[in-house]
PDB file of C-alpha atoms and ligand atoms in Angstrom:
ATOM      1  CA  MET Y   1      73.068 -14.784 -83.231  1.00  0.00           C
ATOM      2  CA  ALA Y   2      75.445 -14.508 -80.276  1.00  0.00           C
ATOM      3  CA  ASN Y   3      78.723 -12.666 -80.709  1.00  0.00           C
ATOM      4  CA  SER Y   4      77.783 -11.385 -84.150  1.00  0.00           C
ATOM      5  CA  LYS Y   5      79.848  -8.553 -85.541  1.00  0.00           C
ATOM      6  CA  TYR Y   6      76.829  -6.321 -84.923  1.00  0.00           C
ATOM      7  CA  GLU Y   7      76.554  -6.949 -81.211  1.00  0.00           C
ATOM      8  CA  TYR Y   8      78.962  -4.185 -80.216  1.00  0.00           C
ATOM      9  CA  VAL Y   9      76.189  -1.613 -80.884  1.00  0.00           C
ATOM     10  CA  LYS Y  10      74.495  -2.679 -77.656  1.00  0.00           C
ATOM     11  CA  SER Y  11      77.285  -0.995 -75.693  1.00  0.00           C
ATOM     12  CA  PHE Y  12      76.111   2.363 -77.080  1.00  0.00           C
ATOM     13  CA  GLU Y  13      73.058   2.179 -74.791  1.00  0.00           C
ATOM     14  CA  GLN Y  14      73.534   4.401 -71.751  1.00  0.00           C
ATOM     15  CA  PRO Y  15      72.505   3.127 -68.313  1.00  0.00           C
ATOM     16  CA  ASP Y  16      69.839   5.350 -66.741  1.00  0.00           C
ATOM     17  CA  ILE Y  17      69.219   3.723 -63.382  1.00  0.00           C
ATOM     18  CA  LEU Y  18      67.663   6.129 -60.891  1.00  0.00           C
ATOM     19  CA  LEU Y  19      69.256   6.709 -57.498  1.00  0.00           C
ATOM     20  CA  GLN Y  20      68.020   4.318 -54.796  1.00  0.00           C
ATOM     21  CA  ASN Y  21      65.857   5.323 -51.861  1.00  0.00           C
ATOM     22  CA  VAL Y  22      64.424   8.586 -53.177  1.00  0.00           C
ATOM     23  CA  TRP Y  23      60.909   9.480 -54.328  1.00  0.00           C
ATOM     24  CA  ILE Y  24      60.389   9.204 -58.085  1.00  0.00           C
ATOM     25  CA  VAL Y  25      57.931  11.572 -59.753  1.00  0.00           C
ATOM     26  CA  VAL Y  26      56.771  10.769 -63.266  1.00  0.00           C
ATOM     27  CA  ARG Y  27      55.123  13.874 -64.720  1.00  0.00           C
ATOM     28  CA  ILE Y  28      53.229  13.536 -67.970  1.00  0.00           C
ATOM     29  CA  ASP Y  29      51.878  16.479 -69.978  1.00  0.00           C
ATOM     30  CA  GLY Y  30      49.743  16.724 -73.122  1.00  0.00           C
ATOM     31  CA  ARG Y  31      51.631  17.895 -76.206  1.00  0.00           C
ATOM     32  CA  SER Y  32      50.099  21.019 -77.782  1.00  0.00           C
ATOM     33  CA  PHE Y  33      46.901  20.627 -75.804  1.00  0.00           C
ATOM     34  CA  HIS Y  34      46.025  24.200 -76.572  1.00  0.00           C
ATOM     35  CA  LYS Y  35      45.406  22.961 -80.108  1.00  0.00           C
ATOM     36  CA  PHE Y  36      43.965  19.573 -79.060  1.00  0.00           C
ATOM     37  CA  THR Y  37      41.368  21.145 -76.739  1.00  0.00           C
ATOM     38  CA  THR Y  38      40.406  23.767 -79.340  1.00  0.00           C
ATOM     39  CA  LYS Y  39      39.995  21.151 -82.098  1.00  0.00           C
ATOM     40  CA  HIS Y  40      37.847  19.043 -79.773  1.00  0.00           C
ATOM     41  CA  ASP Y  41      35.636  21.946 -78.625  1.00  0.00           C
ATOM     42  CA  TYR Y  42      36.585  21.736 -74.948  1.00  0.00           C
ATOM     43  CA  ALA Y  43      34.537  24.050 -72.713  1.00  0.00           C
ATOM     44  CA  LYS Y  44      36.497  27.104 -71.503  1.00  0.00           C
ATOM     45  CA  PRO Y  45      38.265  27.332 -69.156  1.00  0.00           C
ATOM     46  CA  ASN Y  46      37.415  23.831 -67.797  1.00  0.00           C
ATOM     47  CA  ASP Y  47      35.852  20.924 -69.619  1.00  0.00           C
ATOM     48  CA  ASP Y  48      34.334  18.358 -67.255  1.00  0.00           C
ATOM     49  CA  ARG Y  49      34.526  15.563 -69.837  1.00  0.00           C
ATOM     50  CA  GLY Y  50      38.215  16.246 -70.465  1.00  0.00           C
ATOM     51  CA  LEU Y  51      39.081  16.470 -66.769  1.00  0.00           C
ATOM     52  CA  SER Y  52      37.171  13.259 -65.992  1.00  0.00           C
ATOM     53  CA  LEU Y  53      38.925  11.435 -68.820  1.00  0.00           C
ATOM     54  CA  MET Y  54      42.335  12.592 -67.497  1.00  0.00           C
ATOM     55  CA  ASN Y  55      41.345  11.392 -64.012  1.00  0.00           C
ATOM     56  CA  ARG Y  56      40.133   8.053 -65.319  1.00  0.00           C
ATOM     57  CA  ALA Y  57      43.306   7.409 -67.333  1.00  0.00           C
ATOM     58  CA  ALA Y  58      45.382   8.325 -64.248  1.00  0.00           C
ATOM     59  CA  LEU Y  59      43.323   6.039 -62.006  1.00  0.00           C
ATOM     60  CA  GLU Y  60      43.980   3.140 -64.395  1.00  0.00           C
ATOM     61  CA  VAL Y  61      47.713   3.974 -64.276  1.00  0.00           C
ATOM     62  CA  CYS Y  62      47.617   3.826 -60.452  1.00  0.00           C
ATOM     63  CA  LYS Y  63      45.913   0.402 -60.629  1.00  0.00           C
ATOM     64  CA  GLU Y  64      48.470  -0.902 -63.135  1.00  0.00           C
ATOM     65  CA  PHE Y  65      51.520   0.397 -61.231  1.00  0.00           C
ATOM     66  CA  PRO Y  66      50.914  -0.260 -57.506  1.00  0.00           C
ATOM     67  CA  ASP Y  67      54.206   1.441 -56.535  1.00  0.00           C
ATOM     68  CA  ILE Y  68      52.417   4.780 -57.087  1.00  0.00           C
ATOM     69  CA  VAL Y  69      51.467   6.165 -53.667  1.00  0.00           C
ATOM     70  CA  ILE Y  70      49.829   9.429 -54.751  1.00  0.00           C
ATOM     71  CA  ALA Y  71      49.071  11.223 -58.014  1.00  0.00           C
ATOM     72  CA  PHE Y  72      48.107  14.808 -58.720  1.00  0.00           C
ATOM     73  CA  GLY Y  73      46.462  16.105 -61.891  1.00  0.00           C
ATOM     74  CA  GLU Y  74      45.430  19.425 -63.400  1.00  0.00           C
ATOM     75  CA  SER Y  75      44.765  20.674 -66.914  1.00  0.00           C
ATOM     76  CA  ASP Y  76      46.648  18.375 -69.351  1.00  0.00           C
ATOM     77  CA  GLU Y  77      49.165  17.052 -66.818  1.00  0.00           C
ATOM     78  CA  TYR Y  78      49.473  14.366 -64.152  1.00  0.00           C
ATOM     79  CA  SER Y  79      52.253  13.654 -61.645  1.00  0.00           C
ATOM     80  CA  PHE Y  80      52.677  10.122 -60.321  1.00  0.00           C
ATOM     81  CA  VAL Y  81      54.749   9.622 -57.159  1.00  0.00           C
ATOM     82  CA  LEU Y  82      56.410   6.205 -56.846  1.00  0.00           C
ATOM     83  CA  LYS Y  83      57.523   5.017 -53.429  1.00  0.00           C
ATOM     84  CA  LYS Y  84      61.158   5.264 -52.405  1.00  0.00           C
ATOM     85  CA  SER Y  85      61.715   1.509 -52.377  1.00  0.00           C
ATOM     86  CA  CYS Y  86      60.179   1.076 -55.840  1.00  0.00           C
ATOM     87  CA  ASN Y  87      62.171  -1.423 -57.895  1.00  0.00           C
ATOM     88  CA  LEU Y  88      60.037  -1.298 -61.029  1.00  0.00           C
ATOM     89  CA  PHE Y  89      62.181  -2.183 -64.081  1.00  0.00           C
ATOM     90  CA  GLU Y  90      65.246  -2.046 -61.786  1.00  0.00           C
ATOM     91  CA  ARG Y  91      64.563   1.734 -61.579  1.00  0.00           C
ATOM     92  CA  ARG Y  92      65.485   2.312 -65.213  1.00  0.00           C
ATOM     93  CA  SER Y  93      64.337   5.872 -65.830  1.00  0.00           C
ATOM     94  CA  SER Y  94      63.270   5.762 -69.463  1.00  0.00           C
ATOM     95  CA  LYS Y  95      61.584   2.388 -69.022  1.00  0.00           C
ATOM     96  CA  ILE Y  96      59.527   3.666 -66.064  1.00  0.00           C
ATOM     97  CA  SER Y  97      58.568   6.964 -67.654  1.00  0.00           C
ATOM     98  CA  SER Y  98      57.803   5.537 -71.090  1.00  0.00           C
ATOM     99  CA  SER Y  99      55.694   2.673 -69.700  1.00  0.00           C
ATOM    100  CA  ILE Y 100      53.630   5.018 -67.559  1.00  0.00           C
ATOM    101  CA  VAL Y 101      53.031   7.627 -70.242  1.00  0.00           C
ATOM    102  CA  SER Y 102      52.274   4.964 -72.824  1.00  0.00           C
ATOM    103  CA  TYR Y 103      49.690   3.302 -70.573  1.00  0.00           C
ATOM    104  CA  PHE Y 104      48.177   6.698 -69.717  1.00  0.00           C
ATOM    105  CA  THR Y 105      47.894   7.670 -73.383  1.00  0.00           C
ATOM    106  CA  SER Y 106      46.335   4.404 -74.470  1.00  0.00           C
ATOM    107  CA  GLN Y 107      43.815   4.631 -71.612  1.00  0.00           C
ATOM    108  CA  PHE Y 108      43.004   8.211 -72.665  1.00  0.00           C
ATOM    109  CA  VAL Y 109      42.250   7.074 -76.225  1.00  0.00           C
ATOM    110  CA  TYR Y 110      40.634   3.750 -75.213  1.00  0.00           C
ATOM    111  CA  ARG Y 111      38.149   5.523 -72.914  1.00  0.00           C
ATOM    112  CA  TRP Y 112      37.526   8.643 -75.013  1.00  0.00           C
ATOM    113  CA  LYS Y 113      33.992   7.498 -75.963  1.00  0.00           C
ATOM    114  CA  GLU Y 114      33.049   6.817 -72.336  1.00  0.00           C
ATOM    115  CA  TYR Y 115      33.474  10.523 -71.611  1.00  0.00           C
ATOM    116  CA  PHE Y 116      32.932  12.258 -74.969  1.00  0.00           C
ATOM    117  CA  GLY Y 117      30.225   9.975 -76.423  1.00  0.00           C
ATOM    118  CA  GLU Y 118      29.698  10.583 -80.113  1.00  0.00           C
ATOM    119  CA  HIS Y 119      32.024  13.611 -80.062  1.00  0.00           C
ATOM    120  CA  GLU Y 120      34.679  12.219 -82.379  1.00  0.00           C
ATOM    121  CA  LEU Y 121      38.360  11.905 -81.454  1.00  0.00           C
ATOM    122  CA  LYS Y 122      39.809  13.672 -84.483  1.00  0.00           C
ATOM    123  CA  TYR Y 123      43.467  12.736 -84.117  1.00  0.00           C
ATOM    124  CA  PRO Y 124      45.645  10.746 -81.684  1.00  0.00           C
ATOM    125  CA  PRO Y 125      46.880  12.822 -78.721  1.00  0.00           C
ATOM    126  CA  THR Y 126      50.492  12.721 -77.503  1.00  0.00           C
ATOM    127  CA  PHE Y 127      51.768  13.054 -73.931  1.00  0.00           C
ATOM    128  CA  ASP Y 128      55.394  13.612 -72.943  1.00  0.00           C
ATOM    129  CA  SER Y 129      56.950  12.308 -69.744  1.00  0.00           C
ATOM    130  CA  ARG Y 130      59.942  12.645 -67.436  1.00  0.00           C
ATOM    131  CA  CYS Y 131      61.232  11.236 -64.158  1.00  0.00           C
ATOM    132  CA  VAL Y 132      62.344  13.627 -61.422  1.00  0.00           C
ATOM    133  CA  LEU Y 133      63.847  12.539 -58.092  1.00  0.00           C
ATOM    134  CA  TYR Y 134      63.037  14.051 -54.692  1.00  0.00           C
ATOM    135  CA  PRO Y 135      65.131  12.921 -51.717  1.00  0.00           C
ATOM    136  CA  THR Y 136      63.078  14.074 -48.716  1.00  0.00           C
ATOM    137  CA  ASP Y 137      59.433  13.975 -47.653  1.00  0.00           C
ATOM    138  CA  GLU Y 138      59.574  17.765 -47.441  1.00  0.00           C
ATOM    139  CA  ASN Y 139      60.729  17.910 -51.069  1.00  0.00           C
ATOM    140  CA  ILE Y 140      57.899  15.710 -52.299  1.00  0.00           C
ATOM    141  CA  LYS Y 141      55.292  17.703 -50.361  1.00  0.00           C
ATOM    142  CA  ASP Y 142      56.755  20.906 -51.776  1.00  0.00           C
ATOM    143  CA  TYR Y 143      56.691  19.430 -55.276  1.00  0.00           C
ATOM    144  CA  LEU Y 144      52.976  18.630 -54.965  1.00  0.00           C
ATOM    145  CA  SER Y 145      52.297  22.051 -53.401  1.00  0.00           C
ATOM    146  CA  TRP Y 146      54.056  23.650 -56.360  1.00  0.00           C
ATOM    147  CA  ARG Y 147      51.757  21.877 -58.817  1.00  0.00           C
ATOM    148  CA  GLN Y 148      48.647  22.713 -56.756  1.00  0.00           C
ATOM    149  CA  ALA Y 149      49.662  26.381 -56.470  1.00  0.00           C
ATOM    150  CA  ASP Y 150      50.050  26.361 -60.262  1.00  0.00           C
ATOM    151  CA  THR Y 151      46.507  24.984 -60.622  1.00  0.00           C
ATOM    152  CA  HIS Y 152      45.147  27.837 -58.520  1.00  0.00           C
ATOM    153  CA  ILE Y 153      47.102  30.579 -60.306  1.00  0.00           C
ATOM    154  CA  ASN Y 154      46.201  29.290 -63.780  1.00  0.00           C
ATOM    155  CA  ASN Y 155      42.566  28.661 -62.973  1.00  0.00           C
ATOM    156  CA  LEU Y 156      42.002  32.079 -61.439  1.00  0.00           C
ATOM    157  CA  TYR Y 157      43.644  33.714 -64.448  1.00  0.00           C
ATOM    158  CA  ASN Y 158      41.740  31.555 -66.971  1.00  0.00           C
ATOM    159  CA  THR Y 159      38.397  32.113 -65.221  1.00  0.00           C
ATOM    160  CA  CYS Y 160      38.904  35.905 -65.460  1.00  0.00           C
ATOM    161  CA  TYR Y 161      40.230  35.743 -69.002  1.00  0.00           C
ATOM    162  CA  TRP Y 162      37.284  33.729 -70.351  1.00  0.00           C
ATOM    163  CA  ALA Y 163      34.741  35.823 -68.417  1.00  0.00           C
ATOM    164  CA  LEU Y 164      36.192  38.928 -70.112  1.00  0.00           C
ATOM    165  CA  VAL Y 165      36.166  37.295 -73.553  1.00  0.00           C
ATOM    166  CA  LEU Y 166      32.951  35.265 -73.432  1.00  0.00           C
ATOM    167  CA  LYS Y 167      30.808  37.413 -71.126  1.00  0.00           C
ATOM    168  CA  ALA Y 168      32.143  40.956 -71.543  1.00  0.00           C
ATOM    169  CA  GLY Y 169      32.872  40.592 -75.277  1.00  0.00           C
ATOM    170  CA  LYS Y 170      36.538  41.639 -74.974  1.00  0.00           C
ATOM    171  CA  THR Y 171      39.060  40.612 -77.598  1.00  0.00           C
ATOM    172  CA  PRO Y 172      41.836  38.257 -76.411  1.00  0.00           C
ATOM    173  CA  ILE Y 173      44.334  41.168 -76.487  1.00  0.00           C
ATOM    174  CA  GLU Y 174      42.004  43.432 -74.475  1.00  0.00           C
ATOM    175  CA  ALA Y 175      41.450  40.684 -71.902  1.00  0.00           C
ATOM    176  CA  GLU Y 176      45.201  40.066 -71.566  1.00  0.00           C
ATOM    177  CA  ASN Y 177      45.856  43.802 -71.160  1.00  0.00           C
ATOM    178  CA  GLU Y 178      43.204  44.107 -68.483  1.00  0.00           C
ATOM    179  CA  LEU Y 179      44.671  41.223 -66.493  1.00  0.00           C
ATOM    180  CA  ARG Y 180      48.297  42.265 -66.810  1.00  0.00           C
ATOM    181  CA  GLY Y 181      49.777  43.223 -63.422  1.00  0.00           C
ATOM    182  CA  THR Y 182      46.699  42.198 -61.410  1.00  0.00           C
ATOM    183  CA  PHE Y 183      46.974  40.171 -58.189  1.00  0.00           C
ATOM    184  CA  SER Y 184      44.704  37.459 -56.753  1.00  0.00           C
ATOM    185  CA  ASP Y 185      42.609  39.955 -54.774  1.00  0.00           C
ATOM    186  CA  GLY Y 186      41.949  42.058 -57.860  1.00  0.00           C
ATOM    187  CA  LYS Y 187      40.969  39.021 -59.912  1.00  0.00           C
ATOM    188  CA  ASN Y 188      38.588  37.742 -57.205  1.00  0.00           C
ATOM    189  CA  GLU Y 189      37.054  41.201 -56.983  1.00  0.00           C
ATOM    190  CA  MET Y 190      36.684  41.431 -60.758  1.00  0.00           C
ATOM    191  CA  LEU Y 191      34.887  38.089 -60.913  1.00  0.00           C
ATOM    192  CA  PHE Y 192      32.525  39.050 -58.112  1.00  0.00           C
ATOM    193  CA  SER Y 193      31.703  42.639 -59.004  1.00  0.00           C
ATOM    194  CA  ARG Y 194      31.555  42.332 -62.795  1.00  0.00           C
ATOM    195  CA  PHE Y 195      30.462  38.757 -63.375  1.00  0.00           C
ATOM    196  CA  ASN Y 196      28.728  37.810 -60.130  1.00  0.00           C
ATOM    197  CA  ILE Y 197      31.089  34.837 -59.754  1.00  0.00           C
ATOM    198  CA  ASN Y 198      32.233  33.888 -56.260  1.00  0.00           C
ATOM    199  CA  TYR Y 199      35.525  32.185 -57.094  1.00  0.00           C
ATOM    200  CA  ASN Y 200      35.455  30.057 -53.942  1.00  0.00           C
ATOM    201  CA  ASN Y 201      32.125  28.554 -54.989  1.00  0.00           C
ATOM    202  CA  LEU Y 202      33.520  27.178 -58.254  1.00  0.00           C
ATOM    203  CA  PRO Y 203      34.003  23.376 -58.268  1.00  0.00           C
ATOM    204  CA  ALA Y 204      36.963  22.321 -56.105  1.00  0.00           C
ATOM    205  CA  GLU Y 205      38.278  20.260 -59.031  1.00  0.00           C
ATOM    206  CA  TYR Y 206      38.880  23.441 -61.054  1.00  0.00           C
ATOM    207  CA  ARG Y 207      40.510  25.307 -58.170  1.00  0.00           C
ATOM    208  CA  LYS Y 208      42.545  22.526 -56.536  1.00  0.00           C
ATOM    209  CA  GLY Y 209      43.064  19.842 -59.203  1.00  0.00           C
ATOM    210  CA  SER Y 210      42.678  16.119 -58.472  1.00  0.00           C
ATOM    211  CA  VAL Y 211      44.461  13.887 -55.991  1.00  0.00           C
ATOM    212  CA  ILE Y 212      44.477  10.094 -56.314  1.00  0.00           C
ATOM    213  CA  PHE Y 213      45.564   8.067 -53.303  1.00  0.00           C
ATOM    214  CA  LYS Y 214      44.810   4.916 -51.331  1.00  0.00           C
ATOM    215  CA  LYS Y 215      42.331   5.985 -48.683  1.00  0.00           C
ATOM    216  CA  PRO Y 216      41.620   3.864 -45.586  1.00  0.00           C
ATOM    217  CA  VAL Y 217      37.941   2.878 -45.540  1.00  0.00           C
ATOM    218  CA  GLN Y 218      35.857   0.674 -43.239  1.00  0.00           C
ATOM    219  CA  GLU Y 219      34.136  -2.189 -45.044  1.00  0.00           C
ATOM    220  CA  THR Y 220      31.397  -4.295 -43.482  1.00  0.00           C
ATOM    221  CA  ASN Y 221      30.970  -7.868 -44.595  1.00  0.00           C
ATOM    222  CA  LYS Y 222      27.246  -8.262 -45.319  1.00  0.00           C
ATOM    223  CA  GLU Y 223      27.145 -11.890 -44.175  1.00  0.00           C
ATOM    224  CA  THR Y 224      29.243 -11.786 -41.018  1.00  0.00           C
ATOM    225  CA  GLY Y 225      28.574  -8.129 -40.095  1.00  0.00           C
ATOM    226  CA  LEU Y 226      32.288  -7.758 -39.300  1.00  0.00           C
ATOM    227  CA  THR Y 227      33.999  -4.507 -40.290  1.00  0.00           C
ATOM    228  CA  LYS Y 228      37.572  -4.310 -41.342  1.00  0.00           C
ATOM    229  CA  SER Y 229      39.835  -1.538 -42.516  1.00  0.00           C
ATOM    230  CA  LYS Y 230      40.800  -1.547 -46.204  1.00  0.00           C
ATOM    231  CA  LYS Y 231      42.454   0.850 -48.604  1.00  0.00           C
ATOM    232  CA  ARG Y 232      40.666   2.013 -51.705  1.00  0.00           C
ATOM    233  CA  LEU Y 233      41.945   4.170 -54.569  1.00  0.00           C
ATOM    234  CA  VAL Y 234      39.998   7.439 -54.528  1.00  0.00           C
ATOM    235  CA  ILE Y 235      40.009  10.682 -56.510  1.00  0.00           C
ATOM    236  CA  GLU Y 236      39.507  13.762 -54.336  1.00  0.00           C
ATOM    237  CA  HIS Y 237      39.854  17.499 -54.882  1.00  0.00           C
ATOM    238  CA  VAL Y 238      41.503  18.438 -51.610  1.00  0.00           C
ATOM    239  CA  ASP Y 239      44.295  20.696 -50.344  1.00  0.00           C
ATOM    240  CA  ILE Y 240      47.600  18.875 -50.497  1.00  0.00           C
ATOM    241  CA  ILE Y 241      49.293  22.206 -49.986  1.00  0.00           C
ATOM    242  CA  SER Y 242      48.266  22.096 -46.308  1.00  0.00           C
ATOM    243  CA  GLU Y 243      49.796  19.897 -43.609  1.00  0.00           C
ATOM    244  CA  LYS Y 244      46.286  18.813 -42.607  1.00  0.00           C
ATOM    245  CA  PHE Y 245      46.130  16.351 -45.513  1.00  0.00           C
ATOM    246  CA  TRP Y 246      49.472  14.729 -44.623  1.00  0.00           C
ATOM    247  CA  LYS Y 247      48.485  14.466 -40.956  1.00  0.00           C
ATOM    248  CA  GLU Y 248      45.187  12.842 -41.893  1.00  0.00           C
ATOM    249  CA  TYR Y 249      46.819  10.273 -44.194  1.00  0.00           C
ATOM    250  CA  PRO Y 250      50.287   9.580 -42.713  1.00  0.00           C
ATOM    251  CA  ASP Y 251      50.471   6.193 -44.495  1.00  0.00           C
ATOM    252  CA  ILE Y 252      51.034   7.832 -47.891  1.00  0.00           C
ATOM    253  CA  LEU Y 253      54.537   9.033 -47.110  1.00  0.00           C
ATOM    254  CA  ALA Y 254      55.186   6.124 -44.757  1.00  0.00           C
ATOM    255  CA  SER Y 255      55.188   3.813 -47.814  1.00  0.00           C
ATOM    256  CA  LYS Y 256      58.896   4.187 -48.108  1.00  0.00           C
TER     257      LYS Y 256
HETATM  258  N1  GTP Q   1      39.360  24.928 -73.091  1.00  0.00           N
HETATM  259  C1  GTP Q   1      40.115  24.121 -72.324  1.00  0.00           C
HETATM  260  N2  GTP Q   1      41.438  24.066 -72.538  1.00  0.00           N
HETATM  261  C2  GTP Q   1      42.177  23.256 -71.743  1.00  0.00           C
HETATM  262  C3  GTP Q   1      41.611  22.477 -70.705  1.00  0.00           C
HETATM  263  N3  GTP Q   1      42.605  21.777 -70.104  1.00  0.00           N
HETATM  264  C4  GTP Q   1      43.743  22.110 -70.747  1.00  0.00           C
HETATM  265  N4  GTP Q   1      43.506  23.003 -71.742  1.00  0.00           N
HETATM  266  C5  GTP Q   1      44.464  23.613 -72.689  1.00  0.00           C
HETATM  267  O1  GTP Q   1      45.670  22.908 -72.592  1.00  0.00           O
HETATM  268  C6  GTP Q   1      46.749  23.806 -72.344  1.00  0.00           C
HETATM  269  C7  GTP Q   1      47.769  23.114 -71.470  1.00  0.00           C
HETATM  270  O2  GTP Q   1      48.840  23.942 -71.221  1.00  0.00           O
HETATM  271  P1  GTP Q   1      50.318  23.566 -71.585  1.00  0.00           P
HETATM  272  O3  GTP Q   1      50.571  22.136 -71.264  1.00  0.00           O
HETATM  273  O4  GTP Q   1      51.171  24.576 -70.897  1.00  0.00           O
HETATM  274  O5  GTP Q   1      50.410  23.863 -73.145  1.00  0.00           O
HETATM  275  P2  GTP Q   1      50.328  22.932 -74.436  1.00  0.00           P
HETATM  276  O6  GTP Q   1      49.518  23.647 -75.473  1.00  0.00           O
HETATM  277  O7  GTP Q   1      49.857  21.556 -74.069  1.00  0.00           O
HETATM  278  O8  GTP Q   1      51.835  22.918 -74.946  1.00  0.00           O
HETATM  279  P3  GTP Q   1      53.035  21.878 -74.547  1.00  0.00           P
HETATM  280  O9  GTP Q   1      52.651  21.219 -73.257  1.00  0.00           O
HETATM  281  O10 GTP Q   1      54.251  22.735 -74.391  1.00  0.00           O
HETATM  282  O11 GTP Q   1      53.129  20.946 -75.707  1.00  0.00           O
HETATM  283  C8  GTP Q   1      46.097  25.028 -71.705  1.00  0.00           C
HETATM  284  O12 GTP Q   1      46.826  26.191 -71.936  1.00  0.00           O
HETATM  285  C9  GTP Q   1      44.750  25.073 -72.390  1.00  0.00           C
HETATM  286  O13 GTP Q   1      44.862  25.750 -73.633  1.00  0.00           O
HETATM  287  C10 GTP Q   1      40.186  22.551 -70.513  1.00  0.00           C
HETATM  288  O14 GTP Q   1      39.583  21.901 -69.631  1.00  0.00           O
HETATM  289  N5  GTP Q   1      39.488  23.392 -71.341  1.00  0.00           N
HETATM  290 MG1   MG Q   2      50.770  20.482 -72.488  1.00  0.00          MG
HETATM  291 MG1   MG Q   3      50.310  21.400 -69.219  1.00  0.00          MG
END
C-alpha cells in the first residue's frame, strides 16, 4: 500500500554505506565458544574436527562471495577481506556482515556431520560479525599480522596450560599461576624440558592459523596436453606476518 500512514517509519532506518575504495574486513567470532566447545567435547587445546569445520564453512563463504580476496581463521573466528572495489549490496555494512555471518553459520551447522560424524550437535551455535575498514595495503597486512600474532600467543599459552593440567595434573588455578608473567622463551623451554614437546614441531595449523586465498596453479589439459595458469581457492597454514607471502602472491592485494 503506497503512501500509507505507516510508511513514514521507513525513514527511521539509518544508512550504513561503507566508504568507497578501502578494504573491508568482515570478522566473525563464535559466541560463548568456551561453552560450546566444552559441551561438544572438543579436544584441548585444538580440535582437528572443529578447526576443519571452521575452514570448510569459510571456504564455502569465499566461494559464495567472490569479492573476498583472502581470509584468515583461528580458534572460533574468521576474517574475510573484501576487495577495495567491492560493490556487494551497494556496500551496505549490516547487509554485508549479516549475509556473510549467516552463510558461515548455516554452513557450519549444515556440515557438522561431515566432520563430527555421529557426535551430536547439541544446540545451534551463534556467530557475531562486524565490518571494519582499512584504507591502505599496509593497514590490511598489519591487520592480518595482528590476528596471526594472536594465534601464536594464544596457542603457545594454551599448549602450556593444557600440558600442565592434563599431563602434570595441576589444577586450573595452579596452571594459571605458573604461567603468569612468563615469556615465549620460558613457555617453549617448559614444553620441551617438562613435556618433551618441541613447539615448532606442532602442526602449523595450530601455530599459524589458516589462510584461504586464490592461488595460481598450472593445469594441464589431459586431451590437448596444453598447460594454462588458473587460480584455485586453497587453505594453507603459512606466515602472512612475513613479507615473503605478499611478494610470492602479489595478485592478492592487486585486486583493488
Ligand atoms: N578445547 C577447545 N576449545 C576451543 C577450540 N577452539 C576454540 N575454543 C574455545 O573457544 C574460545 C574462543 O575464545 P573467545 O572467542 O575469546 O571466547 P568465547 O567463549 O567464544 O566468548 P565470546 O566470543 O566473547 O562470546 C576459546 O577460549 C576456547 O575456550 C578448540 O579447538 N578446542
Ligand atoms: Mg568467541
Ligand atoms: Mg574468538
